[in-house]
XYZ file of C-alpha atoms in Angstrom:
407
model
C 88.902 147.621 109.109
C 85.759 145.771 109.456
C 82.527 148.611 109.206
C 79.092 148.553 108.250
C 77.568 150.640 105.361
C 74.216 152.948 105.471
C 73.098 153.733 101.656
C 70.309 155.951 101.880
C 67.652 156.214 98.777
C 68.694 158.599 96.385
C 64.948 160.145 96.871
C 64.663 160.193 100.773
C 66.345 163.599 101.030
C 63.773 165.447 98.949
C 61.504 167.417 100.576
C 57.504 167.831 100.144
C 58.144 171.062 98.432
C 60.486 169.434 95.967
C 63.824 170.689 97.575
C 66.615 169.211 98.787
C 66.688 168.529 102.417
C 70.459 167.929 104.180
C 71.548 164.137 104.691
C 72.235 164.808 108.044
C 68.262 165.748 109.378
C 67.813 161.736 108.820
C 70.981 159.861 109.150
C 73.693 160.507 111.618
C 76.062 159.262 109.928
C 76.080 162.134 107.686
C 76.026 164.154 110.462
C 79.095 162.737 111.795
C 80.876 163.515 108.657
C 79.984 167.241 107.503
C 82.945 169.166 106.799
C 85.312 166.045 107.341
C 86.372 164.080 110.298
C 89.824 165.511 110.790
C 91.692 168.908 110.671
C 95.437 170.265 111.087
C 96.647 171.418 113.657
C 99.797 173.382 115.237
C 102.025 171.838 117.850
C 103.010 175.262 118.365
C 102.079 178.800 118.863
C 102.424 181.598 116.755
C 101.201 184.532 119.225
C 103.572 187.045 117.610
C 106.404 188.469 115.308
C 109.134 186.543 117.251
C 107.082 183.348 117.168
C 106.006 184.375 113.421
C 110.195 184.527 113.188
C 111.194 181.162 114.036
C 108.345 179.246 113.057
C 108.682 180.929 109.483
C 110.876 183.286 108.045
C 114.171 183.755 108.936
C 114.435 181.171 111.231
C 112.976 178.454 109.301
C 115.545 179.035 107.046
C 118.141 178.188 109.129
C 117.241 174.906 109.560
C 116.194 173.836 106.122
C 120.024 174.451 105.640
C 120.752 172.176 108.416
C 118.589 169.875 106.436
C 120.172 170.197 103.197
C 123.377 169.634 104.857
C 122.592 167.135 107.024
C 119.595 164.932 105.391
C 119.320 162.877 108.487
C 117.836 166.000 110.572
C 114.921 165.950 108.815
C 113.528 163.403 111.274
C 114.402 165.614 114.178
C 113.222 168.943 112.872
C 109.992 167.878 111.192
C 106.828 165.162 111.494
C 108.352 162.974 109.042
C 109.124 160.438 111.338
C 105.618 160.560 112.767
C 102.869 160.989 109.814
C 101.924 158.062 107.871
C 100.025 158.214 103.748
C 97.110 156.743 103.439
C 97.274 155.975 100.414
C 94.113 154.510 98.072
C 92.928 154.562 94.323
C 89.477 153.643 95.984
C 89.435 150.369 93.651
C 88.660 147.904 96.806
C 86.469 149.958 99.152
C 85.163 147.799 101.916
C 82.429 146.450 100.861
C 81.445 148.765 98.139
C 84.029 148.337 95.428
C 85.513 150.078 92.983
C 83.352 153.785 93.499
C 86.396 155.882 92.683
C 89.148 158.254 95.018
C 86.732 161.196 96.057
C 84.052 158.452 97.202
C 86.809 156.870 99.046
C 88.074 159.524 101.309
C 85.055 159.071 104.000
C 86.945 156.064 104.630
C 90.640 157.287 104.592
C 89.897 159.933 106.515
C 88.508 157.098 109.309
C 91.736 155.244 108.621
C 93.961 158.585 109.775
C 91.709 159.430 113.185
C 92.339 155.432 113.981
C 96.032 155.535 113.597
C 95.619 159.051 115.591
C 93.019 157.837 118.284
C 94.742 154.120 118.926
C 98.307 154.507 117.484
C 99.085 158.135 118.556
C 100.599 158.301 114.988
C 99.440 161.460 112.621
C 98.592 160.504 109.184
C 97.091 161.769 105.693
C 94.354 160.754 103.366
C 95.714 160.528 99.793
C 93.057 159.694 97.150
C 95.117 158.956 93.505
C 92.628 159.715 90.540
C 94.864 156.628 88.743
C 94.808 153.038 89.140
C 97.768 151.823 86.941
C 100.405 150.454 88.944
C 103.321 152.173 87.335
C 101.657 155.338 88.076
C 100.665 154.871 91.356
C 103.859 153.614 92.518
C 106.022 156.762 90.580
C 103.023 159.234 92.295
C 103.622 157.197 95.978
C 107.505 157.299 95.578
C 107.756 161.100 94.781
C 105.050 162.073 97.325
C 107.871 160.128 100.118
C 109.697 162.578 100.929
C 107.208 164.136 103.286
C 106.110 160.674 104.546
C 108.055 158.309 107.365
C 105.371 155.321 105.806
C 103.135 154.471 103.504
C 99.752 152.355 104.528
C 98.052 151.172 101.315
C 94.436 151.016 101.494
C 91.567 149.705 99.658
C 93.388 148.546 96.399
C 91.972 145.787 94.262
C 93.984 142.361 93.718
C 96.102 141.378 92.237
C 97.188 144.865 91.804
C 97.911 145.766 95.084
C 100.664 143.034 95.685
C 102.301 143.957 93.106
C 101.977 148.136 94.173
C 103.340 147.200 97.582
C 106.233 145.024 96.092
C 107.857 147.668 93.517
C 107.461 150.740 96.455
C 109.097 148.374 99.091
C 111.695 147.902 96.299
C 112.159 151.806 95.845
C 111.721 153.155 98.941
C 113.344 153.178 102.170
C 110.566 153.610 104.641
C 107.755 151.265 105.585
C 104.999 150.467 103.183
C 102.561 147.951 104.583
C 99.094 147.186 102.629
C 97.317 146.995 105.487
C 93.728 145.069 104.153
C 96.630 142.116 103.894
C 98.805 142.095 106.798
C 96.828 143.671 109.334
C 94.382 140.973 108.907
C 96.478 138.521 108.665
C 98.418 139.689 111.865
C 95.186 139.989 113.868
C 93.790 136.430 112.661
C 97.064 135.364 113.489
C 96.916 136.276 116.970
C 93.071 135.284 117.421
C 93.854 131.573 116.047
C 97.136 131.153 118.627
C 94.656 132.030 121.421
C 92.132 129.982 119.952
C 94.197 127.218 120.342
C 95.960 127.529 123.575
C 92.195 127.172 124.431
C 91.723 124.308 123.317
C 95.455 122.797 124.133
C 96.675 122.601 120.594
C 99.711 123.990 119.038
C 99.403 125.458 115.275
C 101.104 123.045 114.368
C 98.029 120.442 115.059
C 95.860 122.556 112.827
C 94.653 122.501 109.095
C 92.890 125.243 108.066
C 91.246 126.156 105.076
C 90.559 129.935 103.939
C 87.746 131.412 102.001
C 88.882 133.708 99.847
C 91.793 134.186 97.340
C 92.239 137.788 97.389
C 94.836 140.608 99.307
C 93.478 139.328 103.181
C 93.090 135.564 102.079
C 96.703 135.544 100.332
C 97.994 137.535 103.306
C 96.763 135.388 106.352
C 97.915 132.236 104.393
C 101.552 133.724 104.484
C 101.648 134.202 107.871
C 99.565 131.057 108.662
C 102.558 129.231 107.019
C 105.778 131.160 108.369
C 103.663 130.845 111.908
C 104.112 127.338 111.784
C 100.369 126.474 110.998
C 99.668 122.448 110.042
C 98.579 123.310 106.728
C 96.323 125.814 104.918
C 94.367 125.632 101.826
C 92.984 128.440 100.152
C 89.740 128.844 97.891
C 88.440 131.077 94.892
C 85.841 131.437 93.299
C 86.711 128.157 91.312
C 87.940 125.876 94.167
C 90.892 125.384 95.773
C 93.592 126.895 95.196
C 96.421 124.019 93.926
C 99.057 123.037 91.236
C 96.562 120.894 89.627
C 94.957 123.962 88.174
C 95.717 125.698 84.667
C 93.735 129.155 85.106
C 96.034 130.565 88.415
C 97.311 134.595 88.066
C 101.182 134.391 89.008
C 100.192 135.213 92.861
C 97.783 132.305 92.498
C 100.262 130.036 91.330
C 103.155 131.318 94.097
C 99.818 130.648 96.952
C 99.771 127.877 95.498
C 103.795 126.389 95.649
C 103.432 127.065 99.537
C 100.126 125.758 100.424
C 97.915 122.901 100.364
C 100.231 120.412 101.467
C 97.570 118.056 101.773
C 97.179 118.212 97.398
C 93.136 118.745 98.577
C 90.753 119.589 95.236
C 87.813 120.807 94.391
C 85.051 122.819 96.409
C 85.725 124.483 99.243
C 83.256 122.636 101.147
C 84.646 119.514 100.051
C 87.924 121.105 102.017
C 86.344 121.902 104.786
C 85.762 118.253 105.446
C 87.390 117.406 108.841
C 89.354 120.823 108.696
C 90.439 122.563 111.918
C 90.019 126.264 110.966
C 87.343 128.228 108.652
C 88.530 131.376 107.917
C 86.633 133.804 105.526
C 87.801 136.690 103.869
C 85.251 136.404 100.687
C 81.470 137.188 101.400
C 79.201 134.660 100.250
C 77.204 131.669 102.216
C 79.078 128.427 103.325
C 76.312 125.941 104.022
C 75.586 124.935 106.633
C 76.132 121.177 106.461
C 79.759 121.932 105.047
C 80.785 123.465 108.551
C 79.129 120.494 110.428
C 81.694 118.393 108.356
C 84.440 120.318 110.264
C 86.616 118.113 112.944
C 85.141 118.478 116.399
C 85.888 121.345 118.213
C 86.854 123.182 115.237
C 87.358 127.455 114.975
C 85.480 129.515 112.466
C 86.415 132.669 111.668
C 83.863 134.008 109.596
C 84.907 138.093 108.688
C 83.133 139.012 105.864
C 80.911 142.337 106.797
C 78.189 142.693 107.492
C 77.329 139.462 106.860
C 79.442 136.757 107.545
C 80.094 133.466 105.744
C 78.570 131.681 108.684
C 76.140 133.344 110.936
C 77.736 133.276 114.308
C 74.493 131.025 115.231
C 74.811 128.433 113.177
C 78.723 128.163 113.680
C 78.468 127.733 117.771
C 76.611 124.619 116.591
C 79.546 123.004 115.708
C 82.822 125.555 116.705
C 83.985 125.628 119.908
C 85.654 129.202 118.795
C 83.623 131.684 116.519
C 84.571 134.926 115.446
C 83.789 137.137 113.158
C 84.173 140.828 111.508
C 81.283 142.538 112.966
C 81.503 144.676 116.583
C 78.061 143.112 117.499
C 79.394 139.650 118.279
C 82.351 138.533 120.242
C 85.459 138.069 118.830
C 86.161 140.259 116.444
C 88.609 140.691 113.848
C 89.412 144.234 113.764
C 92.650 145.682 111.903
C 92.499 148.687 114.453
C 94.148 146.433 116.933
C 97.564 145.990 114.347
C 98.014 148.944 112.167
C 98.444 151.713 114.418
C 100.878 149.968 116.554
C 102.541 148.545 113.825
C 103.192 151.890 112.583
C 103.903 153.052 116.004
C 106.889 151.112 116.271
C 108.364 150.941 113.034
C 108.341 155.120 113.192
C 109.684 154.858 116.946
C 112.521 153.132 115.615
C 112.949 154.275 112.253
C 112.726 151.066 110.995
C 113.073 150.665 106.740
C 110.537 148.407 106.141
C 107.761 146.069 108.145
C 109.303 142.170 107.782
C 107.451 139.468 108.435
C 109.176 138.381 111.746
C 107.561 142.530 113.012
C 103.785 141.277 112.087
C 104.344 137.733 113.741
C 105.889 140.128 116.861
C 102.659 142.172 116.853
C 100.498 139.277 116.290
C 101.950 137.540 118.975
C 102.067 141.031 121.387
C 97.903 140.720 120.916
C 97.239 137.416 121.672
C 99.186 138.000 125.066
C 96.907 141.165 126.165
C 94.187 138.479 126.788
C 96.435 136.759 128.876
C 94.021 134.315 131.830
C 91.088 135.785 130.810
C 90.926 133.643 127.707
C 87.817 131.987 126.935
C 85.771 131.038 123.880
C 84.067 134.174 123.949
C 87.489 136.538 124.448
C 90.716 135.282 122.196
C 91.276 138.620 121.010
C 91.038 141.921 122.911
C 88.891 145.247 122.075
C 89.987 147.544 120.139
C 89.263 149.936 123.310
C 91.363 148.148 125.418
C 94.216 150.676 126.258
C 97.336 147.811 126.578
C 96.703 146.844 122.936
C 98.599 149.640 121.290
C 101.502 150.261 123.486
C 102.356 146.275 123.690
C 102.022 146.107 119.978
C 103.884 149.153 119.279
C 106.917 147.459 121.848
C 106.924 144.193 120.160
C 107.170 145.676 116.412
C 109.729 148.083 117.753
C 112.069 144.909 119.646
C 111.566 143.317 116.992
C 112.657 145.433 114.203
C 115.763 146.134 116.167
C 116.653 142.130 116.298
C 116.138 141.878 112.315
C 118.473 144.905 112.020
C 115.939 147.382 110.307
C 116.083 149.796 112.937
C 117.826 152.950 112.249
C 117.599 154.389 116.035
């Protein structure tokens, strides 16, 4: 989820006496977030002994047998199959990087009220004070049994494609690493409506992506099982091809599937009559390098806060712009995938998220806008109240056809 970062001066909280004076008298930010942003609470009352007597001891006893001897119940007689992990080593933090698991938790604890607020789906902030994968992924798998899915978060590549692989392997509920696929299934969705726009299919289109990493290997992916024309991807070296000697193995796979074309060299020299810009990476592209696009081209420019292409300088030459920020139109906002993705893999029970559930939800958002499509509106707000239910519909049709529904 795209969000913008206030880093105060270590000094402006001291006082003219010398002492320390709270965050929150100058920033409301830190207001916001004193004593945490979310709490549990009881779906049901315990007025009394005979409420203290079934919702603990004796009664509860009775149906932890149940359980035991019936594993299955435990969807029915607990939240399992409604509370999601959020799970982080807070490598990958937004913008901010690698600043560790307890500095991460301001942001995981965002991450559970969204899936609560838009998704209607309960979930937990889990901070791991490791980042090796082995031991993240044996800490994940024995923390599942308490868990109906697991939504990575904010874990640095290439490790995280490899985290999300061996728990998919292991476990039998969905794990979805959602700084790839949810952007990838919300780009998705902006680019189809982007080009019913402008009456071309996705097929028509060659795009080239800005950025090598979990989102940028992610939205190529689904670019390609979409149907997309062709897609090259960039690093900080160039594009990403077989030519090269110094890919990682994901690199190299990104590679074998992409860049049909056999393009080389700079990513501006890519962009060069290209359809699509989409950036996942920071950084500047000049400006001359977008004018070189093909006319009426789309650029989706997402790095926060400041995007690869100021939105100004793009309408020059983009007859679509969007980017990651809330102050612009257009914007490419995870909020409108995960918690309906995770809505309706739980409804169903599903076992895992495949790709032909993203391309469902992606596809499920690009229809909210529906005739109101314009250059200004090819995805919807993140406020709008059909996003989530159509979303959560589509994932949950959807994992019933590919026969990874268990209900």
């Amino acid at each position: 989820m795209a969000a913008e970062i206030v880093n105060p001066r270590s000094d402006s909280n001291t006082d003219q006496d010398g002492g320390v004076e709270p965050h929150d008298s100058f920033d409301p930010a830190f207001a916001l977030h004193r004593g945490g942003k979310m709490a549990v609470q009881a779906t049901v009352p315990v007025r009394d002994k005979d409420d203290l007597s079934l919702a603990y001891t004796p009664g509860v006893a009775r149906v932890c047998t149940a359980i035991a001897e019936q594993p299955e119940l435990v969807h029915d007689y607990t939240w399992k199959s409604s509370v999601v992990a959020v799970v982080t080593d807070g490598t990958a933090v937004l913008g901010l990087g690698d600043i560790g698991p307890e500095a991460s938790l301001p942001v995981m604890e965002g991450k559970a009220i969204l899936f609560k607020q838009f998704g209607g789906v309960d979930a937990v902030p889990i901070a791991l004070d490791c980042t090796d994968v082995d031991e993240i992924v044996e800490t994940v798998v024995r923390l599942a049994p308490s868990f109906g899915g697991v939504n990575l978060e904010d874990i640095s590549a290439p490790r995280c494609f490899e985290i999300e692989r061996k728990l998919q392997e292991r476990l039998d509920i969905p794990v979805f690493h959602d700084d790839q696929h949810g952007t990838a299934v919300v780009t998705l969705a902006a680019l189809r409506n982007a080009a019913r726009l402008t009456g071309k299919g996705l097929g028509d289109l060659r795009a080239v992506i800005s950025g090598a990493g979990a989102a940028g290997v992610a939205i190529a992916k689904m670019l390609v099982e979409a149907g997309i024309g062709d897609v090259a991807v960039a690093d900080r070296k160039g594009i990403v091809s077989v030519d090269r000697d110094d890919l990682t193995p994901v690199k190299r796979e990104l590679a074998g599937f992409t860049n049909k074309a056999g393009v080389s060299g700079s990513l501006e020299h890519a962009l060069a009559d290209a359809d699509v810009f989409i950036g996942v990476s920071g950084g500047t592209v000049p400006e001359e390098a977008v004018a070189s696009m093909a006319e009426g081209a789309f650029v989706f420019a997402m790095a926060n806060p400041n995007p690869e292409v100021h939105p100004d300088v793009a309408h020059k030459y983009a007859s679509v712009v969007a980017t990651g920020r809330s102050d612009f139109p257009n914007q490419i906002n995870n909020v409108l995938a995960f918690p309906g993705i995770f809505a309706g893999a739980l409804q169903v029970r599903a076992s895992r998220i495949t790709e032909g559930m993203k391309i469902a939800a992606a596809e499920a958002l690009a229809a909210v806008v529906g005739d109101d499509l314009a250059a200004d509106y090819v995805i919807p707000s993140p406020f709008d109240e059909r996003v989530a239910p159509a979303v959560t519909a589509a994932v949950a049709a959807a994992a019933r056809a590919e026969g990874v529904a268990r209900r």
